[in-house]
Short mmCIF file of C-alpha atoms in Angstrom, two decimals:
data_model
loop_
_atom_site.label_atom_id
_atom_site.label_comp_id
_atom_site.label_asym_id
_atom_site.label_seq_id
_atom_site.Cartn_x
_atom_site.Cartn_y
_atom_site.Cartn_z
CA MET A 1 0.00 0.00 0.00
CA ASN A 2 1.43 3.39 -0.97
CA GLN A 3 1.01 6.55 1.08
CA LEU A 4 -1.88 7.86 -1.00
CA GLU A 5 -3.81 4.61 -0.58
CA ALA A 6 -3.04 4.58 3.13
CA LEU A 7 -4.12 8.19 3.53
CA LYS A 8 -7.48 7.43 1.93
CA GLN A 9 -8.22 5.07 4.85
CA PHE A 10 -8.40 8.07 7.19
CA THR A 11 -9.16 11.11 5.03
CA ALA A 12 -11.12 12.06 1.91
CA VAL A 13 -8.51 12.94 -0.70
CA VAL A 14 -9.26 15.94 -2.93
CA ALA A 15 -7.31 16.98 -6.03
CA ASP A 16 -6.30 20.65 -6.15
CA THR A 17 -6.17 21.27 -9.89
CA GLY A 18 -7.96 22.55 -12.97
CA ASP A 19 -6.19 19.94 -15.10
CA PHE A 20 -8.96 17.37 -15.27
CA HIS A 21 -6.93 15.02 -17.47
CA GLN A 22 -4.71 14.31 -14.45
CA LEU A 23 -7.50 13.24 -12.14
CA ALA A 24 -8.19 9.66 -13.12
CA GLN A 25 -4.78 8.31 -12.09
CA PHE A 26 -5.18 9.51 -8.49
CA GLN A 27 -8.91 8.74 -8.05
CA PRO A 28 -9.72 11.61 -5.66
CA ARG A 29 -13.21 11.92 -4.23
CA ASP A 30 -13.52 15.68 -4.79
CA ALA A 31 -11.62 18.41 -6.60
CA THR A 32 -10.91 22.09 -5.95
CA THR A 33 -10.17 24.87 -8.40
CA ASN A 34 -9.27 28.54 -8.16
CA PRO A 35 -8.44 31.32 -10.66
CA SER A 36 -4.72 30.50 -10.54
CA LEU A 37 -5.31 26.82 -11.35
CA ILE A 38 -7.73 27.60 -14.19
CA LEU A 39 -5.28 30.16 -15.61
CA LYS A 40 -2.54 27.53 -15.51
CA ALA A 41 -4.79 25.00 -17.25
CA VAL A 42 -6.02 27.22 -20.11
CA GLN A 43 -2.45 28.04 -21.07
CA LYS A 44 -1.85 24.36 -21.88
CA PRO A 45 -2.44 23.36 -25.52
CA GLU A 46 -4.96 20.66 -24.58
CA TYR A 47 -7.23 23.14 -22.75
CA ALA A 48 -6.95 26.24 -24.95
CA PRO A 49 -9.67 24.98 -27.36
CA LEU A 50 -12.12 24.64 -24.46
CA MET A 51 -11.63 28.27 -23.54
CA ARG A 52 -11.81 29.47 -27.15
CA ALA A 53 -15.02 27.53 -27.76
CA THR A 54 -16.67 28.91 -24.63
CA VAL A 55 -15.65 32.47 -25.46
CA ALA A 56 -16.90 32.10 -29.04
CA GLN A 57 -20.23 30.69 -27.91
CA PHE A 58 -20.93 33.50 -25.44
CA LYS A 59 -18.92 36.39 -26.89
CA ASP A 60 -21.97 38.68 -26.79
CA ARG A 61 -22.21 38.32 -22.99
CA THR A 62 -20.41 40.35 -20.32
CA LEU A 63 -16.83 39.45 -19.47
CA ASP A 64 -17.76 38.32 -15.96
CA GLU A 65 -20.44 35.98 -17.31
CA ILE A 66 -18.03 34.46 -19.83
CA MET A 67 -15.59 33.94 -16.95
CA ASP A 68 -18.23 32.11 -14.93
CA ARG A 69 -19.12 29.95 -17.91
CA ILE A 70 -15.47 28.93 -18.34
CA LEU A 71 -15.19 28.09 -14.63
CA VAL A 72 -18.36 26.00 -14.81
CA ARG A 73 -17.22 24.28 -18.00
CA PHE A 74 -14.04 23.17 -16.23
CA GLY A 75 -16.09 22.16 -13.21
CA CYS A 76 -18.40 20.00 -15.34
CA GLU A 77 -15.44 18.27 -16.98
CA ILE A 78 -13.97 17.57 -13.56
CA LEU A 79 -17.28 16.16 -12.31
CA ASN A 80 -17.27 13.74 -15.24
CA THR A 81 -14.11 12.24 -13.72
CA ILE A 82 -14.71 12.26 -9.97
CA PRO A 83 -17.58 10.85 -7.85
CA GLY A 84 -17.88 13.79 -5.48
CA ARG A 85 -17.89 17.58 -5.49
CA VAL A 86 -16.04 20.36 -7.25
CA SER A 87 -15.24 23.74 -5.69
CA THR A 88 -15.63 26.78 -7.95
CA GLU A 89 -14.47 30.19 -6.78
CA VAL A 90 -16.28 33.51 -6.80
CA ASP A 91 -14.31 36.46 -8.24
CA ALA A 92 -11.85 37.59 -5.55
CA ARG A 93 -12.65 41.21 -6.34
CA LEU A 94 -15.98 40.64 -4.57
CA SER A 95 -14.34 39.52 -1.32
CA PHE A 96 -15.64 42.56 0.60
CA ASP A 97 -19.11 42.70 -0.97
CA THR A 98 -21.65 40.33 0.58
CA VAL A 99 -24.51 41.07 -1.80
CA ALA A 100 -22.37 40.80 -4.94
CA THR A 101 -20.84 37.53 -3.71
CA VAL A 102 -24.28 36.01 -3.14
CA THR A 103 -25.43 37.12 -6.59
CA ARG A 104 -22.36 35.70 -8.31
CA ALA A 105 -22.58 32.43 -6.39
CA GLU A 106 -26.23 32.00 -7.37
CA ARG A 107 -25.33 32.51 -11.02
CA LEU A 108 -22.61 29.88 -10.82
CA ILE A 109 -25.11 27.43 -9.36
CA GLU A 110 -27.66 28.28 -12.05
CA LEU A 111 -25.05 27.58 -14.74
CA TYR A 112 -24.24 24.22 -13.15
CA GLN A 113 -27.92 23.35 -12.94
CA ALA A 114 -28.41 24.29 -16.60
CA ALA A 115 -25.62 21.82 -17.39
CA GLY A 116 -27.46 19.08 -15.51
CA ILE A 117 -25.30 19.18 -12.36
CA HIS A 118 -27.07 18.84 -9.02
CA THR A 119 -26.38 21.54 -6.44
CA SER A 120 -25.06 18.94 -4.00
CA ARG A 121 -22.03 18.35 -6.23
CA VAL A 122 -20.83 21.96 -6.15
CA LEU A 123 -19.13 24.00 -3.44
CA ILE A 124 -18.87 27.74 -4.01
CA LYS A 125 -15.46 29.00 -2.87
CA ILE A 126 -15.47 32.34 -1.10
CA ALA A 127 -12.66 34.20 0.67
CA ALA A 128 -13.07 34.05 4.45
CA THR A 129 -13.47 37.78 5.00
CA TRP A 130 -16.29 38.91 7.28
CA GLU A 131 -18.31 39.83 4.19
CA GLY A 132 -17.54 36.50 2.54
CA ILE A 133 -18.57 34.54 5.63
CA GLU A 134 -21.84 36.48 5.79
CA ALA A 135 -22.45 35.70 2.11
CA ALA A 136 -21.81 32.02 2.86
CA ARG A 137 -24.31 32.14 5.73
CA ILE A 138 -26.98 33.43 3.34
CA LEU A 139 -26.10 30.92 0.62
CA GLU A 140 -26.18 27.97 3.03
CA GLN A 141 -29.65 29.05 4.16
CA ARG A 142 -30.68 28.94 0.50
CA GLY A 143 -29.31 25.43 0.00
CA ILE A 144 -26.08 26.45 -1.77
CA HIS A 145 -23.04 24.91 -0.10
CA THR A 146 -19.82 26.83 0.37
CA ASN A 147 -16.08 26.35 0.78
CA LEU A 148 -14.46 29.21 2.70
CA THR A 149 -10.95 29.69 1.39
CA LEU A 150 -7.93 31.85 2.22
CA LEU A 151 -8.40 30.80 5.83
CA PHE A 152 -5.35 31.42 8.01
CA SER A 153 -6.63 32.13 11.51
CA PHE A 154 -8.64 30.54 14.29
CA CYS A 155 -11.05 33.48 14.35
CA GLN A 156 -11.91 32.90 10.67
CA ALA A 157 -12.67 29.27 11.48
CA ILE A 158 -14.83 30.24 14.48
CA ALA A 159 -16.89 32.64 12.36
CA CYS A 160 -17.30 30.03 9.61
CA GLY A 161 -18.56 27.49 12.13
CA GLN A 162 -21.06 30.01 13.49
CA ALA A 163 -22.26 30.65 9.91
CA LYS A 164 -22.73 26.89 9.42
CA VAL A 165 -20.74 26.82 6.20
CA GLN A 166 -20.27 23.42 4.61
CA LEU A 167 -16.48 23.39 4.50
CA ILE A 168 -13.38 25.46 5.26
CA SER A 169 -9.93 25.32 3.66
CA PRO A 170 -7.17 26.28 6.12
CA PHE A 171 -4.00 27.04 4.13
CA VAL A 172 -1.19 24.98 5.66
CA GLY A 173 1.63 25.88 3.27
CA ARG A 174 1.10 29.63 3.27
CA ILE A 175 1.09 29.70 7.08
CA TYR A 176 4.31 27.70 7.03
CA ASP A 177 5.81 30.12 4.47
CA TRP A 178 5.08 33.15 6.67
CA TYR A 179 6.61 31.72 9.83
CA LYS A 180 9.65 30.41 7.98
CA LYS A 181 10.24 33.83 6.41
CA GLN A 182 9.83 35.56 9.78
CA ALA A 183 12.34 33.22 11.43
CA GLY A 184 14.93 33.68 8.70
CA ALA A 185 18.24 32.03 9.56
CA GLN A 186 16.83 30.89 12.92
CA TRP A 187 14.34 28.52 11.24
CA ASP A 188 14.98 24.86 12.14
CA GLU A 189 13.27 22.78 9.44
CA ALA A 190 13.54 19.49 11.32
CA ALA A 191 12.25 20.93 14.59
CA MET A 192 9.33 22.63 12.83
CA ALA A 193 8.22 19.59 10.83
CA GLY A 194 5.26 17.27 11.35
CA ALA A 195 2.96 18.22 14.22
CA ASN A 196 5.21 21.21 15.03
CA ASP A 197 4.70 22.76 11.60
CA PRO A 198 2.75 26.00 12.25
CA GLY A 199 0.38 25.30 9.34
CA VAL A 200 -0.28 21.78 10.56
CA SER A 201 -0.86 22.92 14.16
CA SER A 202 -3.33 25.56 12.92
CA VAL A 203 -5.45 22.92 11.19
CA ARG A 204 -5.27 20.62 14.22
CA GLN A 205 -6.51 23.41 16.49
CA ILE A 206 -9.48 24.07 14.23
CA TYR A 207 -10.26 20.37 13.77
CA ASP A 208 -10.17 19.68 17.51
CA TYR A 209 -12.41 22.68 18.25
CA TYR A 210 -14.99 21.68 15.64
CA LYS A 211 -15.11 18.06 16.76
CA HIS A 212 -15.18 18.95 20.45
CA PHE A 213 -18.24 21.16 20.01
CA ASP A 214 -19.92 19.05 17.29
CA ILE A 215 -19.62 21.77 14.65
CA ALA A 216 -20.67 20.15 11.38
CA THR A 217 -18.45 22.27 9.10
CA GLU A 218 -15.92 20.06 7.30
CA VAL A 219 -12.21 20.82 7.67
CA MET A 220 -10.11 20.48 4.51
CA GLY A 221 -6.40 21.19 4.84
CA ALA A 222 -5.03 22.95 1.75
CA SER A 223 -1.93 24.57 0.25
CA PHE A 224 0.75 22.01 1.06
CA ARG A 225 4.48 22.42 0.53
CA ASN A 226 5.53 18.82 1.14
CA THR A 227 4.10 15.38 1.85
CA GLY A 228 5.17 15.58 5.49
CA GLN A 229 2.53 18.24 6.10
CA ILE A 230 -0.10 16.04 4.47
CA LEU A 231 0.78 12.91 6.44
CA ALA A 232 0.81 14.90 9.70
CA LEU A 233 -2.89 15.63 9.06
CA ALA A 234 -4.00 12.06 8.33
CA GLY A 235 -7.49 11.80 9.81
CA CYS A 236 -8.55 15.34 8.90
CA ASP A 237 -11.97 15.36 7.21
CA LEU A 238 -10.48 16.17 3.80
CA LEU A 239 -7.12 17.21 2.35
CA THR A 240 -6.85 18.94 -1.03
CA ILE A 241 -3.55 18.10 -2.68
CA ALA A 242 -1.79 19.26 -5.85
CA PRO A 243 -1.10 16.57 -8.49
CA GLU A 244 2.66 16.80 -7.94
CA LEU A 245 2.27 15.87 -4.28
CA LEU A 246 -0.34 13.21 -5.08
CA ALA A 247 2.29 11.62 -7.35
CA GLN A 248 4.88 11.73 -4.57
CA LEU A 249 2.47 10.06 -2.14
CA SER A 250 1.72 7.38 -4.74
CA ALA A 251 5.43 6.59 -5.06
CA GLN A 252 6.12 6.04 -1.35
CA ASP A 253 5.39 3.09 0.90
CA GLY A 254 2.48 3.78 3.24
CA SER A 255 2.42 0.64 5.35
CA THR A 256 3.42 2.51 8.50
CA LEU A 257 1.05 5.47 8.16
CA THR A 258 -1.20 5.96 11.18
CA ARG A 259 -4.05 8.34 11.99
CA ALA A 260 -2.75 11.67 13.32
CA MET A 261 -6.10 13.35 14.04
CA ASP A 262 -9.06 11.83 15.81
CA ALA A 263 -12.49 13.23 16.66
CA ASN A 264 -12.82 11.10 19.79
CA SER A 265 -9.61 12.48 21.32
CA ALA A 266 -10.80 16.00 20.51
CA LYS A 267 -13.84 15.36 22.69
CA THR A 268 -11.63 14.86 25.76
CA GLN A 269 -9.86 18.21 25.49
CA ASN A 270 -10.62 21.11 27.79
CA LEU A 271 -11.74 23.78 25.31
CA GLN A 272 -13.71 26.98 25.68
CA ARG A 273 -16.57 27.79 23.30
CA LEU A 274 -16.05 31.13 21.57
CA LEU A 275 -18.53 33.47 19.94
CA LEU A 276 -17.56 36.26 17.57
CA ASP A 277 -19.56 39.21 16.29
CA GLU A 278 -18.26 41.50 13.56
CA PRO A 279 -16.21 43.85 15.80
CA SER A 280 -14.59 40.98 17.73
CA PHE A 281 -13.86 39.10 14.50
CA ARG A 282 -12.21 42.12 12.92
CA PHE A 283 -10.15 42.81 16.03
CA ALA A 284 -9.01 39.17 16.36
CA LEU A 285 -8.02 39.07 12.69
CA ASN A 286 -6.18 42.37 13.05
CA GLU A 287 -4.25 40.97 16.02
CA ASP A 288 -3.02 38.05 13.87
CA ALA A 289 -0.32 39.59 11.70
CA MET A 290 0.22 36.40 9.70
CA ALA A 291 -3.46 35.94 8.86
CA THR A 292 -3.99 39.62 8.03
CA GLU A 293 -1.01 39.66 5.67
CA LYS A 294 -1.77 36.31 4.03
CA LEU A 295 -5.47 37.01 3.53
CA ALA A 296 -4.72 40.31 1.78
CA GLU A 297 -1.93 38.73 -0.25
CA GLY A 298 -4.17 35.85 -1.32
CA ILE A 299 -6.98 38.13 -2.48
CA ARG A 300 -4.48 40.21 -4.47
CA ALA A 301 -2.96 37.10 -6.07
CA PHE A 302 -6.31 35.61 -7.09
CA THR A 303 -7.39 39.00 -8.42
CA ALA A 304 -4.23 39.28 -10.50
CA ASP A 305 -4.76 35.83 -12.00
CA THR A 306 -8.41 36.61 -12.71
CA LEU A 307 -7.30 39.69 -14.65
CA LYS A 308 -4.80 37.58 -16.61
CA LEU A 309 -7.52 35.07 -17.40
CA GLU A 310 -9.81 37.85 -18.58
CA ALA A 311 -7.03 39.13 -20.85
CA LEU A 312 -6.70 35.68 -22.41
CA MET A 313 -10.46 35.56 -22.92
CA GLN A 314 -10.38 38.93 -24.66
CA GLN A 315 -7.57 37.73 -26.92
CA ALA A 316 -9.59 34.63 -27.78
CA ALA A 317 -12.58 36.79 -28.64
CA ALA A 318 -10.60 39.13 -30.89
#
């Protein structure tokens, strides 16, 4: 049994890619996409025709609608390959606009439904700002399930649990990156590996809190830098993993892999229930320098890649 097979005994494995041709070999349950992954995919020769055809078919529509149709087209292709759900992201430029996020999410769902995809197979990805979490609360009440992304802090996770979102994606690798950069020459890679990795410990804290208080929101670790981070989270509800790391897991022996996270042990911990309103959420996020910096950086990066994708669409339409 390789490490990927062993991991699947404890955790639902999700592929983090827009390259749907890669999916079959790893047999993930779900898949996640984002603007950066779709941009990467459409620049490959095998996917460029898909984008050109979509742009040509809907060239009389607004640019944002064409974008959504491309995202949904990729999502539909992915769902033809996997048994579970696909996550499709709302434009990052709407991260601080609750009403606009809800409207865009509802359109994405309508496009999936028009393609014959049931709502239960789609998660709408939304940045875990206060406005994004409020949008997710509204969408969940309307039967549209959400995946709150760019999640770096415990307070973001608390607010998402209160909003009863379907799933959150704590970003392990980007948390690790920040602390490693801050430490500079003092960083000890071996000492900060496994359970001591700051990204791993962040996910474990959230997981234990959710399980202790029976919060139904699923925890999906994301943004990994190495397989050690993944294996240290064996037992997490889900882990979304890039194809390169899925290949590495497939190539390594997994006979000794054991569960690292357990809901029953979380029940025995002495934890305090927390409640956050908007002011306390904003203050807690402000107090977390890493989360504040990484959330802003992530929104900027996804926005930049969305703009690049729009430029490619405009070129295809010309």
